[in-house]
Amino acid sequence: MKNTNDLEAILARVDALESDRAIRACINRYMDLCDHLNPSTPLDELGDLFTEDAKWEGKGARYAKSFGGYEGRDAIVGMLSKYTVEPAHFSLNVHYLSSEVIRVDGDQAFGSWNMIQVSSFSAGGSHLNSARLSVSFRRDDGVWRMAHFQTENLFSRPVSDWNDDATLPVPK
């Protein structure tokens, strides 16, 4: 009997490790797609990162007002598709995730990250944002997807341009 319990415990640990990796891949693919929002963005792939009944919401005074909330995969994709028009909303957009915590409990999981986003806009101007991401995940047909995505602004400010064509200084 002990061997069966040991095997079950090992299999549960392997599943948790594989789940952790799949969840990290899901959020990273989401950020990568958001970094490249333009008319060629594969919106079907972006949508597939969410459960059918997913929720996406901005929290706190600034992000609730700017982003609001969306329920259902189609509504989330619809909101994100607004950023894929020509010309693209962003001329530069990069998300950096840190302070990761992922907790897996069977077919449910929760992850949190601190995020820095640097952006320049096609219409002009650049911005630095930081947010706390709180994301619930669910294993759906064997695939980990986001079920509830929350982003809460920590700080936000305009900055001078992020990208410059000046030659990079290097030692001689």
PDB file of C-alpha atoms in Angstrom:
ATOM      1  CA  MET A   1       0.000   0.000   0.000  1.00  0.00           C
ATOM      2  CA  LYS A   2       2.852   2.395   0.796  1.00  0.00           C
ATOM      3  CA  ASN A   3       4.275   2.097  -2.737  1.00  0.00           C
ATOM      4  CA  THR A   4       0.941   3.128  -4.251  1.00  0.00           C
ATOM      5  CA  ASN A   5       0.791   6.200  -1.988  1.00  0.00           C
ATOM      6  CA  ASP A   6       4.400   7.076  -2.821  1.00  0.00           C
ATOM      7  CA  LEU A   7       3.682   6.804  -6.541  1.00  0.00           C
ATOM      8  CA  GLU A   8       0.541   8.953  -6.206  1.00  0.00           C
ATOM      9  CA  ALA A   9       2.495  11.582  -4.297  1.00  0.00           C
ATOM     10  CA  ILE A  10       5.253  11.614  -6.916  1.00  0.00           C
ATOM     11  CA  LEU A  11       2.714  11.872  -9.741  1.00  0.00           C
ATOM     12  CA  ALA A  12       0.970  14.751  -7.959  1.00  0.00           C
ATOM     13  CA  ARG A  13       4.294  16.559  -7.558  1.00  0.00           C
ATOM     14  CA  VAL A  14       5.178  16.030 -11.220  1.00  0.00           C
ATOM     15  CA  ASP A  15       1.737  17.304 -12.235  1.00  0.00           C
ATOM     16  CA  ALA A  16       2.195  20.413 -10.059  1.00  0.00           C
ATOM     17  CA  LEU A  17       5.598  21.098 -11.631  1.00  0.00           C
ATOM     18  CA  GLU A  18       4.268  20.609 -15.158  1.00  0.00           C
ATOM     19  CA  SER A  19       1.266  22.784 -14.326  1.00  0.00           C
ATOM     20  CA  ASP A  20       3.511  25.520 -12.974  1.00  0.00           C
ATOM     21  CA  ARG A  21       5.496  25.467 -16.212  1.00  0.00           C
ATOM     22  CA  ALA A  22       2.350  25.515 -18.392  1.00  0.00           C
ATOM     23  CA  ILE A  23       0.894  28.442 -16.405  1.00  0.00           C
ATOM     24  CA  ARG A  24       4.119  30.392 -16.793  1.00  0.00           C
ATOM     25  CA  ALA A  25       4.090  29.663 -20.545  1.00  0.00           C
ATOM     26  CA  CYS A  26       0.467  30.858 -20.775  1.00  0.00           C
ATOM     27  CA  ILE A  27       1.094  34.232 -19.103  1.00  0.00           C
ATOM     28  CA  ASN A  28       4.329  34.729 -21.020  1.00  0.00           C
ATOM     29  CA  ARG A  29       2.628  34.030 -24.354  1.00  0.00           C
ATOM     30  CA  TYR A  30      -0.100  36.508 -23.416  1.00  0.00           C
ATOM     31  CA  MET A  31       2.499  39.191 -22.646  1.00  0.00           C
ATOM     32  CA  ASP A  32       4.403  38.432 -25.856  1.00  0.00           C
ATOM     33  CA  LEU A  33       1.235  38.773 -27.937  1.00  0.00           C
ATOM     34  CA  CYS A  34       0.365  42.020 -26.115  1.00  0.00           C
ATOM     35  CA  ASP A  35       3.884  43.302 -26.870  1.00  0.00           C
ATOM     36  CA  HIS A  36       3.159  42.882 -30.587  1.00  0.00           C
ATOM     37  CA  LEU A  37      -0.456  44.006 -30.940  1.00  0.00           C
ATOM     38  CA  ASN A  38      -0.951  45.000 -34.574  1.00  0.00           C
ATOM     39  CA  PRO A  39      -3.137  43.986 -37.525  1.00  0.00           C
ATOM     40  CA  SER A  40      -1.313  40.635 -37.858  1.00  0.00           C
ATOM     41  CA  THR A  41      -1.821  39.603 -34.204  1.00  0.00           C
ATOM     42  CA  PRO A  42      -3.305  36.083 -34.090  1.00  0.00           C
ATOM     43  CA  LEU A  43      -6.428  36.981 -32.106  1.00  0.00           C
ATOM     44  CA  ASP A  44      -7.622  33.356 -32.110  1.00  0.00           C
ATOM     45  CA  GLU A  45      -4.406  32.303 -30.346  1.00  0.00           C
ATOM     46  CA  LEU A  46      -4.746  35.213 -27.941  1.00  0.00           C
ATOM     47  CA  GLY A  47      -8.328  34.207 -27.161  1.00  0.00           C
ATOM     48  CA  ASP A  48      -7.350  30.575 -26.650  1.00  0.00           C
ATOM     49  CA  LEU A  49      -5.246  31.637 -23.652  1.00  0.00           C
ATOM     50  CA  PHE A  50      -8.525  32.356 -21.801  1.00  0.00           C
ATOM     51  CA  THR A  51     -11.345  30.079 -20.685  1.00  0.00           C
ATOM     52  CA  GLU A  52     -14.675  30.611 -22.477  1.00  0.00           C
ATOM     53  CA  ASP A  53     -16.136  32.241 -19.334  1.00  0.00           C
ATOM     54  CA  ALA A  54     -13.003  34.230 -18.426  1.00  0.00           C
ATOM     55  CA  LYS A  55     -13.065  37.674 -16.821  1.00  0.00           C
ATOM     56  CA  TRP A  56     -10.553  40.447 -17.539  1.00  0.00           C
ATOM     57  CA  GLU A  57     -10.584  43.540 -15.367  1.00  0.00           C
ATOM     58  CA  GLY A  58      -8.722  46.668 -14.501  1.00  0.00           C
ATOM     59  CA  LYS A  59      -8.678  47.266 -10.742  1.00  0.00           C
ATOM     60  CA  GLY A  60      -8.193  50.411  -8.743  1.00  0.00           C
ATOM     61  CA  ALA A  61      -9.226  53.943  -9.649  1.00  0.00           C
ATOM     62  CA  ARG A  62      -6.905  54.373 -12.639  1.00  0.00           C
ATOM     63  CA  TYR A  63      -7.230  50.970 -14.359  1.00  0.00           C
ATOM     64  CA  ALA A  64     -10.924  50.453 -13.609  1.00  0.00           C
ATOM     65  CA  LYS A  65     -11.601  53.772 -15.348  1.00  0.00           C
ATOM     66  CA  SER A  66      -9.180  53.196 -18.251  1.00  0.00           C
ATOM     67  CA  PHE A  67      -9.864  49.525 -18.962  1.00  0.00           C
ATOM     68  CA  GLY A  68     -13.074  48.521 -17.216  1.00  0.00           C
ATOM     69  CA  GLY A  69     -13.995  44.850 -17.194  1.00  0.00           C
ATOM     70  CA  TYR A  70     -14.921  42.181 -19.725  1.00  0.00           C
ATOM     71  CA  GLU A  71     -16.658  38.841 -19.323  1.00  0.00           C
ATOM     72  CA  GLY A  72     -16.206  35.964 -21.725  1.00  0.00           C
ATOM     73  CA  ARG A  73     -13.449  35.089 -24.176  1.00  0.00           C
ATOM     74  CA  ASP A  74     -15.129  36.917 -27.074  1.00  0.00           C
ATOM     75  CA  ALA A  75     -15.476  40.150 -25.081  1.00  0.00           C
ATOM     76  CA  ILE A  76     -11.823  39.986 -23.997  1.00  0.00           C
ATOM     77  CA  VAL A  77     -10.640  39.408 -27.569  1.00  0.00           C
ATOM     78  CA  GLY A  78     -12.911  42.231 -28.719  1.00  0.00           C
ATOM     79  CA  MET A  79     -11.296  44.614 -26.235  1.00  0.00           C
ATOM     80  CA  LEU A  80      -7.772  43.562 -27.226  1.00  0.00           C
ATOM     81  CA  SER A  81      -8.593  43.764 -30.943  1.00  0.00           C
ATOM     82  CA  LYS A  82      -9.051  47.539 -30.564  1.00  0.00           C
ATOM     83  CA  TYR A  83      -5.260  47.711 -30.247  1.00  0.00           C
ATOM     84  CA  THR A  84      -4.687  45.882 -33.557  1.00  0.00           C
ATOM     85  CA  VAL A  85      -5.965  48.511 -35.983  1.00  0.00           C
ATOM     86  CA  GLU A  86      -3.749  50.244 -38.538  1.00  0.00           C
ATOM     87  CA  PRO A  87      -1.718  52.155 -37.582  1.00  0.00           C
ATOM     88  CA  ALA A  88      -0.948  50.036 -34.554  1.00  0.00           C
ATOM     89  CA  HIS A  89      -1.664  51.712 -31.214  1.00  0.00           C
ATOM     90  CA  PHE A  90       1.854  50.949 -29.940  1.00  0.00           C
ATOM     91  CA  SER A  91       5.075  51.680 -31.792  1.00  0.00           C
ATOM     92  CA  LEU A  92       6.917  50.019 -28.890  1.00  0.00           C
ATOM     93  CA  ASN A  93       5.416  47.915 -26.122  1.00  0.00           C
ATOM     94  CA  VAL A  94       7.328  45.658 -23.731  1.00  0.00           C
ATOM     95  CA  HIS A  95       6.067  43.950 -20.572  1.00  0.00           C
ATOM     96  CA  TYR A  96       8.466  42.736 -17.871  1.00  0.00           C
ATOM     97  CA  LEU A  97       7.183  40.335 -15.204  1.00  0.00           C
ATOM     98  CA  SER A  98       8.790  39.799 -11.794  1.00  0.00           C
ATOM     99  CA  SER A  99       8.041  38.678  -8.224  1.00  0.00           C
ATOM    100  CA  GLU A 100       6.229  35.602  -9.515  1.00  0.00           C
ATOM    101  CA  VAL A 101       4.136  33.417  -7.238  1.00  0.00           C
ATOM    102  CA  ILE A 102       2.190  30.443  -8.629  1.00  0.00           C
ATOM    103  CA  ARG A 103       0.051  28.129  -6.484  1.00  0.00           C
ATOM    104  CA  VAL A 104      -1.474  25.035  -8.080  1.00  0.00           C
ATOM    105  CA  ASP A 105      -4.378  23.178  -6.488  1.00  0.00           C
ATOM    106  CA  GLY A 106      -5.570  20.369  -8.741  1.00  0.00           C
ATOM    107  CA  ASP A 107      -7.229  21.909 -11.812  1.00  0.00           C
ATOM    108  CA  GLN A 108      -7.244  25.428 -10.318  1.00  0.00           C
ATOM    109  CA  ALA A 109      -4.287  27.754  -9.857  1.00  0.00           C
ATOM    110  CA  PHE A 110      -3.469  31.306  -8.896  1.00  0.00           C
ATOM    111  CA  GLY A 111      -0.553  33.432 -10.024  1.00  0.00           C
ATOM    112  CA  SER A 112       0.608  36.920  -9.171  1.00  0.00           C
ATOM    113  CA  TRP A 113       3.267  39.083 -10.739  1.00  0.00           C
ATOM    114  CA  ASN A 114       4.554  42.615 -10.557  1.00  0.00           C
ATOM    115  CA  MET A 115       4.727  44.062 -14.041  1.00  0.00           C
ATOM    116  CA  ILE A 116       6.608  46.938 -15.643  1.00  0.00           C
ATOM    117  CA  GLN A 117       5.378  48.095 -19.054  1.00  0.00           C
ATOM    118  CA  VAL A 118       7.270  50.507 -21.279  1.00  0.00           C
ATOM    119  CA  SER A 119       5.308  51.858 -24.224  1.00  0.00           C
ATOM    120  CA  SER A 120       5.576  54.353 -27.031  1.00  0.00           C
ATOM    121  CA  PHE A 121       2.478  55.212 -29.010  1.00  0.00           C
ATOM    122  CA  SER A 122       2.087  55.598 -32.760  1.00  0.00           C
ATOM    123  CA  ALA A 123       0.238  58.858 -32.097  1.00  0.00           C
ATOM    124  CA  GLY A 124       3.272  60.107 -30.114  1.00  0.00           C
ATOM    125  CA  GLY A 125       4.403  60.003 -26.508  1.00  0.00           C
ATOM    126  CA  SER A 126       5.737  57.275 -24.244  1.00  0.00           C
ATOM    127  CA  HIS A 127       4.658  55.877 -20.899  1.00  0.00           C
ATOM    128  CA  LEU A 128       5.995  53.858 -17.975  1.00  0.00           C
ATOM    129  CA  ASN A 129       3.457  51.761 -16.078  1.00  0.00           C
ATOM    130  CA  SER A 130       3.730  49.323 -13.228  1.00  0.00           C
ATOM    131  CA  ALA A 131       0.912  47.005 -12.231  1.00  0.00           C
ATOM    132  CA  ARG A 132       0.191  44.062  -9.987  1.00  0.00           C
ATOM    133  CA  LEU A 133      -1.286  41.129 -11.897  1.00  0.00           C
ATOM    134  CA  SER A 134      -3.528  38.662 -10.058  1.00  0.00           C
ATOM    135  CA  VAL A 135      -4.572  35.798 -12.311  1.00  0.00           C
ATOM    136  CA  SER A 136      -6.701  32.739 -11.649  1.00  0.00           C
ATOM    137  CA  PHE A 137      -6.100  29.813 -13.996  1.00  0.00           C
ATOM    138  CA  ARG A 138      -8.135  26.713 -14.737  1.00  0.00           C
ATOM    139  CA  ARG A 139      -7.145  23.498 -16.470  1.00  0.00           C
ATOM    140  CA  ASP A 140      -9.607  23.313 -19.353  1.00  0.00           C
ATOM    141  CA  ASP A 141      -9.554  20.177 -21.541  1.00  0.00           C
ATOM    142  CA  GLY A 142      -6.035  19.498 -20.275  1.00  0.00           C
ATOM    143  CA  VAL A 143      -4.799  23.030 -21.088  1.00  0.00           C
ATOM    144  CA  TRP A 144      -4.079  25.740 -18.515  1.00  0.00           C
ATOM    145  CA  ARG A 145      -5.944  28.938 -19.403  1.00  0.00           C
ATOM    146  CA  MET A 146      -6.579  32.236 -17.675  1.00  0.00           C
ATOM    147  CA  ALA A 147      -9.990  32.304 -15.968  1.00  0.00           C
ATOM    148  CA  HIS A 148      -9.787  35.688 -14.214  1.00  0.00           C
ATOM    149  CA  PHE A 149      -7.176  38.288 -15.126  1.00  0.00           C
ATOM    150  CA  GLN A 150      -6.858  41.351 -12.901  1.00  0.00           C
ATOM    151  CA  THR A 151      -4.428  44.215 -13.412  1.00  0.00           C
ATOM    152  CA  GLU A 152      -4.054  46.952 -10.809  1.00  0.00           C
ATOM    153  CA  ASN A 153      -1.954  50.037 -11.481  1.00  0.00           C
ATOM    154  CA  LEU A 154       0.848  50.725  -9.020  1.00  0.00           C
ATOM    155  CA  PHE A 155       2.217  53.786 -10.813  1.00  0.00           C
ATOM    156  CA  SER A 156       2.044  55.391 -14.227  1.00  0.00           C
ATOM    157  CA  ARG A 157       3.764  58.351 -15.831  1.00  0.00           C
ATOM    158  CA  PRO A 158       4.648  59.819 -19.192  1.00  0.00           C
ATOM    159  CA  VAL A 159       8.349  59.683 -20.087  1.00  0.00           C
ATOM    160  CA  SER A 160      10.522  60.850 -22.962  1.00  0.00           C
ATOM    161  CA  ASP A 161      10.942  58.452 -25.882  1.00  0.00           C
ATOM    162  CA  TRP A 162      12.190  54.972 -24.993  1.00  0.00           C
ATOM    163  CA  ASN A 163      13.866  54.206 -28.266  1.00  0.00           C
ATOM    164  CA  ASP A 164      16.442  56.403 -29.965  1.00  0.00           C
ATOM    165  CA  ASP A 165      18.451  55.822 -33.139  1.00  0.00           C
ATOM    166  CA  ALA A 166      21.630  57.162 -31.522  1.00  0.00           C
ATOM    167  CA  THR A 167      24.643  54.883 -31.725  1.00  0.00           C
ATOM    168  CA  LEU A 168      25.133  52.804 -28.594  1.00  0.00           C
ATOM    169  CA  PRO A 169      28.292  53.711 -26.703  1.00  0.00           C
ATOM    170  CA  VAL A 170      30.710  50.791 -26.451  1.00  0.00           C
ATOM    171  CA  PRO A 171      34.256  50.618 -25.074  1.00  0.00           C
ATOM    172  CA  LYS A 172      37.059  50.947 -27.627  1.00  0.00           C
TER     173      LYS A 172
END
